[in-house]
PDB file of N, CA and C in Angstrom:
ATOM      1  N   UNK A   1     162.373 100.257  81.249  1.00 81.00           N
ATOM      2  CA  UNK A   1     163.576 100.947  81.674  1.00 81.00           C
ATOM      3  C   UNK A   1     163.650 101.162  83.184  1.00 81.00           C
ATOM      4  N   UNK A   2     162.530 101.471  83.822  1.00 95.00           N
ATOM      5  CA  UNK A   2     162.566 101.737  85.264  1.00 95.00           C
ATOM      6  C   UNK A   2     162.935 100.491  86.053  1.00 95.00           C
ATOM      7  N   UNK A   3     162.428  99.349  85.666  1.00 97.00           N
ATOM      8  CA  UNK A   3     162.745  98.112  86.390  1.00 97.00           C
ATOM      9  C   UNK A   3     164.230  97.806  86.275  1.00 97.00           C
ATOM     10  N   UNK A   4     164.790  98.002  85.099  1.00 97.00           N
ATOM     11  CA  UNK A   4     166.224  97.745  84.912  1.00 97.00           C
ATOM     12  C   UNK A   4     167.042  98.715  85.764  1.00 97.00           C
ATOM     13  N   UNK A   5     166.660  99.977  85.765  1.00 97.00           N
ATOM     14  CA  UNK A   5     167.369 100.976  86.566  1.00 97.00           C
ATOM     15  C   UNK A   5     167.225 100.678  88.055  1.00 97.00           C
ATOM     16  N   UNK A   6     166.047 100.238  88.464  1.00 97.00           N
ATOM     17  CA  UNK A   6     165.819  99.937  89.878  1.00 97.00           C
ATOM     18  C   UNK A   6     166.713  98.797  90.351  1.00 97.00           C
ATOM     19  N   UNK A   7     166.819  97.747  89.549  1.00 97.00           N
ATOM     20  CA  UNK A   7     167.700  96.629  89.919  1.00 97.00           C
ATOM     21  C   UNK A   7     169.143  97.106  89.956  1.00 97.00           C
ATOM     22  N   UNK A   8     169.548  97.881  88.973  1.00 96.00           N
ATOM     23  CA  UNK A   8     170.920  98.387  88.936  1.00 96.00           C
ATOM     24  C   UNK A   8     171.218  99.285  90.133  1.00 96.00           C
ATOM     25  N   UNK A   9     170.200  99.984  90.635  1.00 96.00           N
ATOM     26  CA  UNK A   9     170.380 100.878  91.782  1.00 96.00           C
ATOM     27  C   UNK A   9     170.281 100.152  93.116  1.00 96.00           C
ATOM     28  N   UNK A  10     169.922  98.858  93.081  1.00 94.00           N
ATOM     29  CA  UNK A  10     169.889  98.084  94.313  1.00 94.00           C
ATOM     30  C   UNK A  10     168.521  97.906  94.941  1.00 94.00           C
ATOM     31  N   UNK A  11     167.460  98.090  94.176  1.00 95.00           N
ATOM     32  CA  UNK A  11     166.107  97.914  94.727  1.00 95.00           C
ATOM     33  C   UNK A  11     165.946  96.519  95.316  1.00 95.00           C
ATOM     34  N   UNK A  12     165.213  96.430  96.412  1.00 94.00           N
ATOM     35  CA  UNK A  12     164.950  95.149  97.060  1.00 94.00           C
ATOM     36  C   UNK A  12     163.738  94.442  96.477  1.00 94.00           C
ATOM     37  N   UNK A  13     162.902  95.156  95.749  1.00 95.00           N
ATOM     38  CA  UNK A  13     161.698  94.538  95.191  1.00 95.00           C
ATOM     39  C   UNK A  13     161.206  95.328  93.983  1.00 95.00           C
ATOM     40  N   UNK A  14     160.467  94.642  93.132  1.00 96.00           N
ATOM     41  CA  UNK A  14     159.790  95.257  91.996  1.00 96.00           C
ATOM     42  C   UNK A  14     158.349  94.772  91.999  1.00 96.00           C
ATOM     43  N   UNK A  15     157.439  95.620  91.601  1.00 96.00           N
ATOM     44  CA  UNK A  15     156.051  95.222  91.412  1.00 96.00           C
ATOM     45  C   UNK A  15     155.744  95.450  89.942  1.00 96.00           C
ATOM     46  N   UNK A  16     155.528  94.365  89.221  1.00 96.00           N
ATOM     47  CA  UNK A  16     155.314  94.444  87.782  1.00 96.00           C
ATOM     48  C   UNK A  16     153.983  93.778  87.450  1.00 96.00           C
ATOM     49  N   UNK A  17     153.098  94.533  86.839  1.00 95.00           N
ATOM     50  CA  UNK A  17     151.791  94.016  86.431  1.00 95.00           C
ATOM     51  C   UNK A  17     151.945  93.273  85.108  1.00 95.00           C
ATOM     52  N   UNK A  18     151.382  92.073  85.030  1.00 95.00           N
ATOM     53  CA  UNK A  18     151.428  91.260  83.816  1.00 95.00           C
ATOM     54  C   UNK A  18     150.017  90.767  83.532  1.00 95.00           C
ATOM     55  N   UNK A  19     149.608  90.892  82.268  1.00 95.00           N
ATOM     56  CA  UNK A  19     148.259  90.440  81.898  1.00 95.00           C
ATOM     57  C   UNK A  19     148.274  90.027  80.426  1.00 95.00           C
ATOM     58  N   UNK A  20     147.590  88.927  80.080  1.00 96.00           N
ATOM     59  CA  UNK A  20     147.569  88.491  78.681  1.00 96.00           C
ATOM     60  C   UNK A  20     146.768  89.419  77.765  1.00 96.00           C
ATOM     61  N   UNK A  21     145.901  90.248  78.334  1.00 95.00           N
ATOM     62  CA  UNK A  21     145.089  91.179  77.547  1.00 95.00           C
ATOM     63  C   UNK A  21     144.893  92.462  78.358  1.00 95.00           C
ATOM     64  N   UNK A  22     145.932  93.302  78.427  1.00 93.00           N
ATOM     65  CA  UNK A  22     145.874  94.493  79.279  1.00 93.00           C
ATOM     66  C   UNK A  22     144.674  95.400  79.022  1.00 93.00           C
ATOM     67  N   UNK A  23     144.205  95.469  77.793  1.00 92.00           N
ATOM     68  CA  UNK A  23     143.058  96.329  77.491  1.00 92.00           C
ATOM     69  C   UNK A  23     141.796  95.878  78.215  1.00 92.00           C
ATOM     70  N   UNK A  24     141.765  94.624  78.620  1.00 92.00           N
ATOM     71  CA  UNK A  24     140.591  94.101  79.307  1.00 92.00           C
ATOM     72  C   UNK A  24     140.873  93.731  80.768  1.00 92.00           C
ATOM     73  N   UNK A  25     141.998  94.162  81.282  1.00 90.00           N
ATOM     74  CA  UNK A  25     142.321  93.901  82.690  1.00 90.00           C
ATOM     75  C   UNK A  25     141.367  94.688  83.585  1.00 90.00           C
ATOM     76  N   UNK A  26     141.035  94.115  84.718  1.00 89.00           N
ATOM     77  CA  UNK A  26     140.122  94.793  85.644  1.00 89.00           C
ATOM     78  C   UNK A  26     140.769  96.001  86.303  1.00 89.00           C
ATOM     79  N   UNK A  27     142.097  95.987  86.406  1.00 89.00           N
ATOM     80  CA  UNK A  27     142.802  97.145  86.954  1.00 89.00           C
ATOM     81  C   UNK A  27     144.214  97.181  86.394  1.00 89.00           C
ATOM     82  N   UNK A  28     144.770  98.355  86.322  1.00 89.00           N
ATOM     83  CA  UNK A  28     146.166  98.582  85.938  1.00 89.00           C
ATOM     84  C   UNK A  28     146.536  98.085  84.546  1.00 89.00           C
ATOM     85  N   UNK A  29     145.583  97.946  83.662  1.00 92.00           N
ATOM     86  CA  UNK A  29     145.880  97.479  82.313  1.00 92.00           C
ATOM     87  C   UNK A  29     146.865  98.361  81.574  1.00 92.00           C
ATOM     88  N   UNK A  30     146.749  99.663  81.760  1.00 89.00           N
ATOM     89  CA  UNK A  30     147.620 100.593  81.032  1.00 89.00           C
ATOM     90  C   UNK A  30     149.089 100.434  81.391  1.00 89.00           C
ATOM     91  N   UNK A  31     149.365  99.933  82.578  1.00 92.00           N
ATOM     92  CA  UNK A  31     150.765  99.767  82.978  1.00 92.00           C
ATOM     93  C   UNK A  31     151.219  98.311  82.923  1.00 92.00           C
ATOM     94  N   UNK A  32     150.353  97.426  82.463  1.00 95.00           N
ATOM     95  CA  UNK A  32     150.681  95.996  82.437  1.00 95.00           C
ATOM     96  C   UNK A  32     151.550  95.632  81.244  1.00 95.00           C
ATOM     97  N   UNK A  33     152.392  94.650  81.465  1.00 96.00           N
ATOM     98  CA  UNK A  33     153.165  94.055  80.387  1.00 96.00           C
ATOM     99  C   UNK A  33     152.453  92.795  79.913  1.00 96.00           C
ATOM    100  N   UNK A  34     152.625  92.483  78.638  1.00 97.00           N
ATOM    101  CA  UNK A  34     152.190  91.187  78.139  1.00 97.00           C
ATOM    102  C   UNK A  34     153.153  90.137  78.686  1.00 97.00           C
ATOM    103  N   UNK A  35     152.726  88.888  78.826  1.00 98.00           N
ATOM    104  CA  UNK A  35     153.622  87.850  79.359  1.00 98.00           C
ATOM    105  C   UNK A  35     154.951  87.730  78.608  1.00 98.00           C
ATOM    106  N   UNK A  36     154.939  87.871  77.281  1.00 98.00           N
ATOM    107  CA  UNK A  36     156.199  87.771  76.542  1.00 98.00           C
ATOM    108  C   UNK A  36     157.115  88.954  76.836  1.00 98.00           C
ATOM    109  N   UNK A  37     156.545  90.129  77.068  1.00 97.00           N
ATOM    110  CA  UNK A  37     157.346  91.293  77.451  1.00 97.00           C
ATOM    111  C   UNK A  37     157.966  91.080  78.833  1.00 97.00           C
ATOM    112  N   UNK A  38     157.186  90.497  79.729  1.00 98.00           N
ATOM    113  CA  UNK A  38     157.690  90.214  81.072  1.00 98.00           C
ATOM    114  C   UNK A  38     158.833  89.205  81.017  1.00 98.00           C
ATOM    115  N   UNK A  39     158.698  88.181  80.206  1.00 98.00           N
ATOM    116  CA  UNK A  39     159.758  87.177  80.070  1.00 98.00           C
ATOM    117  C   UNK A  39     161.046  87.820  79.557  1.00 98.00           C
ATOM    118  N   UNK A  40     160.918  88.708  78.578  1.00 98.00           N
ATOM    119  CA  UNK A  40     162.099  89.407  78.042  1.00 98.00           C
ATOM    120  C   UNK A  40     162.730  90.288  79.120  1.00 98.00           C
ATOM    121  N   UNK A  41     161.902  91.002  79.865  1.00 98.00           N
ATOM    122  CA  UNK A  41     162.411  91.846  80.944  1.00 98.00           C
ATOM    123  C   UNK A  41     163.164  91.008  81.969  1.00 98.00           C
ATOM    124  N   UNK A  42     162.601  89.880  82.357  1.00 98.00           N
ATOM    125  CA  UNK A  42     163.262  89.022  83.342  1.00 98.00           C
ATOM    126  C   UNK A  42     164.605  88.522  82.819  1.00 98.00           C
ATOM    127  N   UNK A  43     164.676  88.180  81.540  1.00 98.00           N
ATOM    128  CA  UNK A  43     165.956  87.771  80.948  1.00 98.00           C
ATOM    129  C   UNK A  43     166.987  88.887  81.099  1.00 98.00           C
ATOM    130  N   UNK A  44     166.563  90.123  80.858  1.00 98.00           N
ATOM    131  CA  UNK A  44     167.466  91.271  80.990  1.00 98.00           C
ATOM    132  C   UNK A  44     167.868  91.489  82.446  1.00 98.00           C
ATOM    133  N   UNK A  45     166.911  91.361  83.355  1.00 98.00           N
ATOM    134  CA  UNK A  45     167.208  91.570  84.775  1.00 98.00           C
ATOM    135  C   UNK A  45     168.149  90.498  85.313  1.00 98.00           C
ATOM    136  N   UNK A  46     168.064  89.284  84.766  1.00 97.00           N
ATOM    137  CA  UNK A  46     168.966  88.205  85.191  1.00 97.00           C
ATOM    138  C   UNK A  46     170.412  88.476  84.783  1.00 97.00           C
ATOM    139  N   UNK A  47     170.617  89.359  83.837  1.00 97.00           N
ATOM    140  CA  UNK A  47     171.969  89.781  83.440  1.00 97.00           C
ATOM    141  C   UNK A  47     172.429  90.946  84.319  1.00 97.00           C
ATOM    142  N   UNK A  48     171.542  91.895  84.556  1.00 97.00           N
ATOM    143  CA  UNK A  48     171.891  93.105  85.315  1.00 97.00           C
ATOM    144  C   UNK A  48     172.157  92.792  86.782  1.00 97.00           C
ATOM    145  N   UNK A  49     171.300  92.000  87.403  1.00 97.00           N
ATOM    146  CA  UNK A  49     171.386  91.767  88.854  1.00 97.00           C
ATOM    147  C   UNK A  49     172.761  91.282  89.309  1.00 97.00           C
ATOM    148  N   UNK A  50     173.302  90.217  88.733  1.00 96.00           N
ATOM    149  CA  UNK A  50     174.609  89.767  89.218  1.00 96.00           C
ATOM    150  C   UNK A  50     175.741  90.768  88.928  1.00 96.00           C
ATOM    151  N   UNK A  51     175.561  91.583  87.895  1.00 96.00           N
ATOM    152  CA  UNK A  51     176.586  92.575  87.564  1.00 96.00           C
ATOM    153  C   UNK A  51     176.717  93.634  88.654  1.00 96.00           C
ATOM    154  N   UNK A  52     175.651  93.813  89.447  1.00 95.00           N
ATOM    155  CA  UNK A  52     175.682  94.795  90.536  1.00 95.00           C
ATOM    156  C   UNK A  52     175.599  94.112  91.898  1.00 95.00           C
ATOM    157  N   UNK A  53     175.904  92.821  91.927  1.00 95.00           N
ATOM    158  CA  UNK A  53     175.952  92.093  93.190  1.00 95.00           C
ATOM    159  C   UNK A  53     174.597  91.775  93.791  1.00 95.00           C
ATOM    160  N   UNK A  54     173.575  91.661  92.961  1.00 94.00           N
ATOM    161  CA  UNK A  54     172.216  91.377  93.442  1.00 94.00           C
ATOM    162  C   UNK A  54     171.753  90.021  92.931  1.00 94.00           C
ATOM    163  N   UNK A  55     170.732  89.477  93.590  1.00 92.00           N
ATOM    164  CA  UNK A  55     170.094  88.238  93.153  1.00 92.00           C
ATOM    165  C   UNK A  55     168.633  88.524  92.866  1.00 92.00           C
ATOM    166  N   UNK A  56     168.062  87.742  91.976  1.00 89.00           N
ATOM    167  CA  UNK A  56     166.621  87.853  91.715  1.00 89.00           C
ATOM    168  C   UNK A  56     165.912  86.716  92.396  1.00 89.00           C
TER     169      UNK A  56
END
């Protein structure tokens, strides 16, 4: 939700942690998305960005 809101609000950048096995990541595992979750998020952001005049 925060990434979608950030793009809608005009953020210039996002930092999103992605890991195939977050439980075993060396850092930031608890906040990491699985690759399939990241792909879904990007699909959503590609819809939101142009609606608010932004590019990804």
